[in-house]
Amino acid sequence: MPSGGAVAYDNMSPFVFILWLVTVPLLLAHPALSNPLGYFINCGGTNEVTVDSLKYIPDGSYIKVGNVATINKPDLLPILRTLRYFTNTLSKKYCYSFPVIKGNKYLVKTVYYYGEFDGGKQPPVFDQIVEGTRWSIVNTTADYAKGLSSYYEVVIEASHGKRLSVCLARNQHTGSSSPFISALEVKNLDSSLYNPTDFHKYALVTVSRHAFGSEDIISFPDDKFNRMWQPFKDQHPLVAGQTNITPTDFWNLPPAKAFSSGITTSEGKTLEIQWPPVSLPSSYYYISLYFQDDRKPSPSSWRTFDVSINGHTFYSNLNATAKGVTVYAAQWPLSGQTKITMKPSEGMPYGPILNAGEVYQVLPLGGRTQTRDIIPMEDLVKSIQNPPRDWNGDPCRPRGNSWTGVTCSDQFVARITALNLTNAGLIGTLPPTIGNLTALSHLLLAGNKFSGPIPDLSELHELETLHLENNNFEGPLHPSIEKLPKLHEISSDFQKKKIDGKAIKH
């Protein structure tokens, strides 16, 4: 186990969604090094670009929809000079899709710089979605007014399958403008990071990540995952670290450079800071604090103190050794302003010290589509020449952003209950796996240009209505279709019947 201890709260209160937005400057750059494992995407770009030693590639291999624009302003980072935007108001979401390893954790970062690409003066407001969960609202208005770009982060497990989706979607605030994105990172994290969060139920949304006393932002290559550790200073004295730490001694692998400075107090005094420097909604948070004694190691190197948050004990009798120590809470309740207090032990000749900290809001996942339903839908996408433009990402989730024509159940693990593609102008065939959508009540495909054989539908025991007419299928339907217990309406070019005395529609 890493140095330090844990304080964990396991019961979740009702969740309040919050937007977390971090600002970054617009200037750059360093010689290129090898990227961390993952994807670094220059949205809307046609060429590879380098920013702070990281190579960003064009996004065309990971998305099939949207338009691109170039921002003609001086002194922009290369990844801010282009963007992809989405004008189709009928699509329920616009998704990037990345090959991933199921069960691995990923740090997703989205970057936005408006640049007045649409001729307006104020950035559009819209939703962002990761793996079927509505992650946050994107509102970069305040940052853009200051000439800044913005980024958002979330830690999530790839639990749906072999691909991870990052999507944008319109909301009630988007109006006539268009969602857009400048850059995107999807980074594979080591398995130890942010334990013991149950990533089958929750994701972690970045709130604050600071290096106390630092002069500059710490990121790649000092942080191998390109996490950005912002500088934090207040009225407290600053100290410089005297020894190196080993990041692998810590679950969260903080960069050694985050321990190179800290804030402290004089002998016998309490160290008290207001951090994170934002007001928080009532929710639960993952908190990790990092400490290191700034003195040279010796048998008498003891610096002990108690840590509390808003008056509640976080950790007692903490010894900030020269090797470094971290204290974390997996689910800690916070609301409003946050005050962290470090009180020295009685008779301690040295004041407390704090080097770095991370806070993430614990985000309950919004559910997903059952895998047995995802597979036939993915097969259907491949078998159609012109699938609907928003058929990417999770077919059912989040609620309100399911695929066009797809209706789903309300369970956390959703089933597809209806597929209505009537007169959608689709060209292609039906894959045999369509018969595995066993929760379907309605399969409505009339008025398209489907061809080929009609698959075996005998396992669709919930099916009530079936419309296949005005296509180019090679029939007929298998006779077993009439034995389905709930089916009362069939209409196809080969078969138009009444079942149980109920009239069909055609």
XYZ file of C-alpha atoms in Angstrom:
506
model
C 0.000 0.000 0.000
C 1.271 3.524 -0.726
C 2.482 5.748 2.064
C -0.212 7.383 4.123
C -3.740 6.276 4.830
C -7.314 6.531 3.689
C -10.543 8.057 4.822
C -13.436 6.683 2.774
C -17.133 7.489 2.659
C -19.184 4.900 0.803
C -22.735 6.238 0.794
C -23.598 8.685 -1.967
C -25.978 11.597 -1.434
C -28.218 12.950 -4.243
C -25.915 14.189 -6.965
C -25.674 17.752 -8.246
C -24.121 18.201 -11.685
C -21.455 20.888 -11.938
C -19.301 22.305 -14.665
C -15.574 22.253 -13.991
C -13.540 24.369 -16.327
C -9.814 25.029 -16.236
C -8.117 27.777 -18.198
C -4.844 27.536 -20.029
C -2.683 30.137 -21.772
C -2.348 30.240 -25.533
C 1.425 30.141 -26.056
C 3.759 27.151 -26.393
C 6.357 24.830 -26.962
C 9.220 22.324 -26.493
C 11.026 19.688 -28.577
C 8.901 16.635 -29.329
C 9.142 13.532 -27.130
C 7.234 10.247 -27.218
C 3.580 10.713 -26.329
C 1.970 8.984 -23.345
C -0.056 5.902 -24.253
C -3.341 7.048 -25.755
C -4.744 9.471 -28.325
C -3.860 13.134 -28.853
C -6.228 14.633 -31.409
C -6.009 17.920 -33.310
C -9.710 18.449 -34.033
C -10.433 19.793 -37.491
C -6.776 19.676 -38.438
C -5.237 18.037 -41.479
C -1.641 17.901 -40.230
C 0.216 16.616 -37.192
C 1.139 19.435 -34.798
C 3.312 19.595 -31.669
C 2.458 21.359 -28.424
C 4.680 21.190 -25.336
C 6.508 18.135 -26.726
C 3.253 16.263 -27.484
C 2.239 15.287 -31.013
C -1.416 15.770 -31.941
C -2.745 14.003 -35.026
C -5.715 14.919 -37.282
C -9.118 13.688 -36.133
C -10.471 12.275 -39.391
C -9.906 8.636 -38.379
C -12.056 8.951 -35.249
C -15.169 10.842 -36.378
C -17.320 10.834 -39.521
C -19.485 13.929 -39.017
C -19.046 17.675 -38.659
C -17.389 20.587 -40.444
C -13.967 22.118 -39.888
C -12.836 25.718 -39.431
C -9.549 27.581 -39.103
C -8.998 30.356 -36.544
C -6.883 33.163 -37.985
C -5.544 34.832 -34.866
C -1.877 35.405 -33.970
C 0.040 33.546 -31.248
C -2.349 30.610 -30.919
C -1.259 27.133 -29.933
C -1.326 24.902 -33.028
C -4.171 22.801 -31.594
C -6.291 25.956 -31.213
C -5.925 27.058 -34.837
C -8.446 24.519 -36.102
C -11.688 23.086 -34.723
C -14.529 20.783 -35.677
C -18.104 22.007 -35.346
C -21.501 20.362 -35.768
C -24.401 22.065 -37.540
C -26.860 19.168 -37.921
C -29.728 20.021 -35.568
C -31.423 16.640 -36.061
C -28.529 14.566 -34.701
C -28.864 13.752 -31.017
C -25.086 13.662 -30.477
C -21.790 13.932 -32.361
C -19.256 11.314 -31.311
C -15.575 10.509 -31.486
C -14.842 6.807 -31.077
C -11.515 5.291 -29.985
C -10.275 1.695 -29.775
C -9.541 0.913 -26.116
C -8.891 -1.982 -23.765
C -12.004 -2.991 -21.853
C -11.532 -2.529 -18.100
C -8.725 0.040 -18.395
C -9.017 3.527 -16.914
C -8.687 6.564 -19.169
C -8.194 10.273 -18.544
C -10.245 12.174 -21.129
C -9.476 15.850 -21.735
C -11.423 18.144 -24.064
C -10.004 21.517 -25.156
C -12.040 24.464 -26.482
C -11.172 27.798 -28.087
C -14.075 29.564 -29.810
C -12.225 32.038 -32.016
C -15.541 33.341 -33.406
C -15.470 30.599 -36.029
C -19.200 31.066 -36.723
C -19.069 34.842 -37.061
C -20.549 35.393 -33.620
C -19.099 37.018 -30.526
C -20.092 34.541 -27.796
C -19.251 30.821 -27.591
C -22.117 28.317 -27.827
C -23.134 26.333 -24.741
C -23.641 22.576 -25.083
C -23.257 19.181 -23.372
C -20.380 16.752 -23.436
C -20.892 13.018 -22.999
C -18.457 10.214 -22.231
C -19.379 6.527 -22.523
C -23.101 7.289 -22.380
C -22.884 9.557 -19.304
C -23.646 13.265 -19.562
C -20.388 14.553 -18.171
C -20.843 18.333 -17.996
C -22.002 21.484 -19.730
C -19.400 23.246 -21.858
C -19.546 27.010 -21.319
C -16.318 28.802 -22.216
C -17.812 32.301 -22.352
C -15.950 33.779 -19.380
C -12.594 32.355 -20.464
C -12.970 33.440 -24.047
C -13.738 36.993 -22.926
C -10.291 36.944 -21.261
C -8.588 35.591 -24.382
C -8.161 32.116 -22.903
C -8.847 28.574 -24.021
C -10.516 26.073 -21.675
C -10.260 22.388 -20.880
C -12.265 19.764 -19.029
C -11.209 16.365 -17.673
C -12.840 13.143 -16.548
C -11.423 9.783 -15.397
C -13.535 6.852 -16.589
C -13.229 3.115 -17.114
C -13.794 1.611 -20.553
C -16.497 -0.786 -19.432
C -18.741 -0.941 -22.542
C -16.498 -2.866 -24.879
C -13.550 -2.304 -27.162
C -14.320 1.321 -28.008
C -14.680 4.497 -25.955
C -16.882 7.355 -27.121
C -16.579 11.081 -26.417
C -19.580 13.034 -27.689
C -20.973 16.558 -27.866
C -24.698 17.333 -27.909
C -26.975 20.315 -28.119
C -28.949 21.407 -25.081
C -31.560 24.073 -24.349
C -28.848 26.755 -24.241
C -27.221 25.996 -27.600
C -29.776 27.844 -29.704
C -28.829 28.433 -33.338
C -25.082 28.109 -32.748
C -23.071 24.898 -33.124
C -21.161 22.709 -30.654
C -17.431 22.639 -31.419
C -14.155 21.197 -30.142
C -10.493 22.183 -30.615
C -8.537 19.215 -29.231
C -9.096 15.925 -27.469
C -6.914 13.622 -25.382
C -7.731 10.055 -24.284
C -4.897 8.741 -22.099
C -4.514 5.224 -20.712
C -3.948 5.373 -16.935
C -2.084 2.892 -14.772
C -4.406 0.582 -12.836
C -3.428 2.039 -9.438
C -4.638 5.575 -10.126
C -7.509 6.889 -8.016
C -8.169 3.694 -6.119
C -10.460 2.679 -4.488
C -13.092 4.388 -6.663
C -15.632 1.918 -8.044
C -15.342 2.799 -11.712
C -18.193 0.428 -12.546
C -20.506 2.969 -10.883
C -18.669 6.307 -10.962
C -16.379 8.541 -12.961
C -14.200 11.337 -11.549
C -14.509 14.892 -12.890
C -11.494 17.135 -12.309
C -12.182 20.050 -9.977
C -8.690 21.213 -8.931
C -5.133 19.957 -9.243
C -2.490 22.232 -7.728
C 1.181 22.301 -6.822
C 1.472 24.618 -3.814
C 4.204 27.207 -4.074
C 5.020 26.308 -7.676
C 5.919 29.052 -10.143
C 4.746 27.265 -13.287
C 2.242 24.701 -14.540
C 3.573 21.149 -14.207
C 2.546 18.793 -17.036
C 4.145 16.385 -19.517
C 6.883 15.167 -19.460
C 7.062 15.725 -15.670
C 3.592 14.172 -15.415
C 3.549 11.177 -17.739
C -0.238 11.417 -18.184
C -0.117 15.123 -19.073
C -2.172 16.071 -16.031
C -1.807 19.821 -15.474
C -0.814 20.851 -11.945
C -1.633 24.547 -11.631
C 0.443 26.865 -9.381
C -1.150 27.876 -6.074
C 0.160 30.602 -3.789
C -1.324 32.549 -0.905
C 0.045 34.530 2.034
C 1.871 31.553 3.593
C 5.669 31.142 3.392
C 7.068 28.984 0.614
C 9.671 26.246 1.012
C 11.745 24.300 -1.498
C 11.966 20.507 -1.307
C 15.314 19.028 -0.324
C 14.966 15.438 -1.525
C 13.544 13.603 -4.520
C 10.507 11.375 -4.258
C 9.667 8.265 -6.270
C 6.263 8.628 -8.006
C 5.731 4.863 -8.076
C 5.577 4.904 -4.266
C 2.180 6.575 -4.631
C -1.014 5.091 -6.094
C -1.744 8.233 -8.118
C 1.797 8.600 -9.495
C 2.173 12.343 -8.841
C 5.105 13.970 -10.658
C 8.221 14.381 -8.524
C 8.251 18.046 -9.495
C 4.996 18.573 -7.562
C 7.021 18.020 -4.370
C 9.723 20.549 -5.260
C 7.915 23.326 -3.408
C 5.304 23.708 -0.698
C 3.629 26.100 1.691
C 4.219 26.053 5.445
C 3.988 28.086 8.661
C 6.341 28.943 11.480
C 6.840 26.881 14.655
C 3.657 25.969 16.506
C 1.293 27.691 14.087
C -1.600 26.169 12.238
C -1.533 26.083 8.440
C -4.954 26.949 7.048
C -5.881 27.400 3.386
C -9.053 27.878 1.366
C -8.771 25.235 -1.302
C -10.062 24.361 -3.843
C -10.325 28.061 -4.755
C -13.939 27.699 -5.965
C -17.303 27.259 -4.272
C -18.511 23.660 -4.562
C -22.046 22.281 -4.809
C -23.147 19.720 -2.262
C -21.738 16.438 -3.514
C -19.053 13.821 -2.839
C -15.431 14.262 -3.881
C -12.233 12.276 -4.261
C -9.505 14.188 -2.406
C -5.783 13.424 -2.397
C -3.240 15.577 -0.547
C 0.539 15.227 -0.909
C 3.165 16.109 1.714
C 6.937 15.963 2.023
C 9.270 17.234 4.744
C 11.536 19.861 3.168
C 14.464 19.073 5.488
C 17.285 16.655 4.824
C 16.550 13.121 6.085
C 17.770 12.269 9.593
C 16.608 10.111 12.548
C 15.048 13.238 14.061
C 13.212 14.286 10.897
C 9.670 14.347 12.244
C 7.015 16.801 11.150
C 3.653 15.666 12.498
C 0.267 17.384 12.377
C -3.475 16.727 12.131
C -5.391 17.443 8.927
C -9.041 18.479 8.927
C -11.429 19.667 6.233
C -14.184 22.107 7.188
C -13.709 21.165 10.820
C -13.896 17.375 10.287
C -10.854 15.189 10.894
C -9.304 14.036 7.628
C -6.172 12.399 9.083
C -4.642 12.437 12.561
C -0.979 12.560 13.494
C 0.306 12.666 9.935
C 4.091 12.472 9.621
C 5.268 14.282 6.467
C 8.485 12.355 5.923
C 11.293 13.195 3.521
C 10.153 10.270 1.338
C 6.725 11.854 0.946
C 3.246 10.778 1.968
C -0.267 11.033 0.545
C -3.618 11.028 2.314
C -6.804 10.466 0.346
C -10.560 10.139 0.682
C -12.574 8.281 -1.944
C -15.922 9.935 -1.206
C -15.767 13.013 1.017
C -18.768 15.362 1.317
C -18.119 19.012 0.438
C -20.328 22.041 -0.085
C -19.545 25.712 -0.668
C -16.120 27.029 0.318
C -13.589 24.474 1.539
C -11.106 25.099 4.329
C -8.194 22.729 4.948
C -6.583 23.038 8.373
C -3.253 21.462 9.396
C -2.558 21.727 13.121
C 0.934 20.802 14.420
C 1.311 18.196 17.119
C 1.989 19.529 20.624
C 5.628 20.548 21.039
C 6.406 20.131 17.349
C 9.242 22.559 16.465
C 8.201 22.793 12.812
C 5.007 23.967 11.195
C 2.880 21.801 8.880
C 3.676 21.633 5.165
C 1.591 20.958 2.050
C 2.995 20.311 -1.419
C 0.163 19.341 -3.766
C -3.473 18.308 -3.952
C -6.136 16.902 -6.252
C -9.926 17.100 -6.005
C -12.385 15.286 -8.291
C -16.156 15.315 -8.144
C -17.571 11.792 -7.937
C -19.906 11.451 -10.934
C -22.478 8.623 -10.885
C -22.530 6.951 -14.279
C -25.665 7.430 -16.348
C -26.024 3.807 -17.412
C -25.241 1.969 -20.619
C -26.767 -0.249 -23.269
C -26.559 -3.986 -22.681
C -23.701 -5.513 -24.675
C -25.964 -8.106 -26.330
C -27.886 -5.186 -27.868
C -24.838 -3.132 -28.806
C -23.374 -5.903 -30.975
C -26.345 -6.207 -33.384
C -26.624 -2.417 -33.611
C -22.944 -2.143 -34.510
C -23.485 -4.901 -37.096
C -26.432 -2.946 -38.482
C -24.283 0.182 -38.816
C -21.751 -1.807 -40.853
C -24.415 -3.322 -43.115
C -26.027 0.030 -44.052
C -24.410 2.312 -46.618
C -25.853 5.475 -45.103
C -26.645 4.978 -41.392
C -28.083 7.932 -39.460
C -25.398 10.529 -38.694
C -25.667 10.134 -34.929
C -25.314 6.346 -34.867
C -22.129 6.380 -32.807
C -21.419 6.166 -29.112
C -23.848 4.395 -26.791
C -27.136 3.563 -28.605
C -29.344 4.324 -25.570
C -27.522 6.684 -23.261
C -27.629 9.292 -21.996
C -31.401 9.568 -21.837
C -32.529 12.042 -24.451
C -29.485 11.348 -26.641
C -30.189 7.842 -27.917
C -29.560 7.029 -31.554
C -32.127 8.340 -34.031
C -34.970 5.834 -34.284
C -33.908 3.894 -31.187
C -36.108 3.615 -28.070
C -34.748 2.047 -24.894
C -35.839 0.828 -21.480
C -35.161 2.874 -18.347
C -32.888 0.431 -16.492
C -29.275 1.328 -15.707
C -28.270 -1.364 -18.200
C -30.755 -0.474 -20.931
C -32.363 -2.729 -23.530
C -33.444 -1.565 -26.974
C -37.242 -1.843 -27.078
C -38.082 -0.260 -30.440
C -36.338 0.416 -33.724
C -38.266 2.841 -35.948
C -36.503 3.659 -39.204
C -39.616 4.148 -41.325
C -38.907 6.069 -44.550
C -35.349 6.844 -43.436
C -33.925 6.272 -46.937
C -31.539 3.563 -45.748
C -29.685 1.299 -48.169
C -28.251 -2.037 -47.092
C -29.035 -5.397 -45.532
C -30.149 -6.672 -42.145
C -27.441 -8.598 -40.277
C -28.397 -12.002 -38.819
C -27.678 -10.622 -35.323
C -30.741 -8.335 -35.530
C -32.606 -11.353 -34.171
C -30.655 -10.981 -30.914
C -32.470 -7.759 -29.963
C -34.728 -9.840 -27.744
C -36.315 -6.877 -25.933
C -37.731 -5.378 -29.152
C -41.457 -4.624 -29.106
C -41.533 -2.787 -32.411
C -39.377 -3.271 -35.508
C -40.401 -0.689 -38.108
C -38.268 -0.616 -41.260
C -40.823 0.209 -43.961
C -40.038 2.522 -46.845
C -36.286 1.985 -47.193
C -34.052 0.154 -49.668
C -33.126 -2.869 -47.584
C -32.315 -5.938 -49.654
C -31.196 -9.507 -49.095
C -32.851 -12.138 -46.889
C -34.929 -11.367 -43.815
C -33.042 -12.764 -40.781
C -34.493 -15.282 -38.372
C -36.594 -13.283 -35.896
C -37.974 -16.230 -33.950
C -36.263 -15.183 -30.693
C -37.980 -11.791 -30.542
C -40.565 -12.927 -27.997
C -41.485 -9.362 -27.008
C -42.194 -8.284 -30.578
C -45.651 -6.737 -31.096
C -45.404 -5.021 -34.484
C -43.248 -5.775 -37.520
C -43.201 -3.553 -40.621
C -40.867 -4.461 -43.481
C -42.938 -3.370 -46.481
C -41.691 -1.222 -49.364
C -38.160 -2.606 -49.335
C -36.307 -5.016 -51.601
C -36.096 -8.011 -49.293
C -35.794 -11.514 -50.651
C -38.570 -13.281 -48.769
C -40.592 -14.752 -47.463
C -40.669 -14.416 -43.693
C -39.939 -17.600 -41.780
C -43.212 -19.272 -40.721
C -42.081 -19.300 -37.071
C -42.620 -15.534 -36.936
C -46.380 -16.063 -36.451
C -45.752 -18.104 -33.328
C -44.278 -15.153 -31.425
C -46.569 -14.761 -28.387
C -47.083 -10.964 -28.489
C -46.940 -10.281 -32.215
C -50.244 -8.858 -33.479
C -49.201 -6.940 -36.583
C -47.081 -7.982 -39.568
C -46.629 -6.031 -42.774
C -44.153 -6.973 -45.460
C -44.033 -7.224 -49.234
C -44.562 -10.977 -48.864
C -46.958 -11.210 -45.976
C -49.808 -8.986 -44.790
C -51.946 -10.663 -42.189
C -54.205 -10.274 -39.208
C -53.086 -12.045 -36.090
C -55.480 -12.812 -33.229
C -58.172 -10.914 -35.073
C -56.322 -7.565 -35.016
C -56.097 -5.644 -38.256
C -52.677 -4.862 -39.643
C -51.717 -1.429 -40.917
C -50.114 -1.052 -44.314
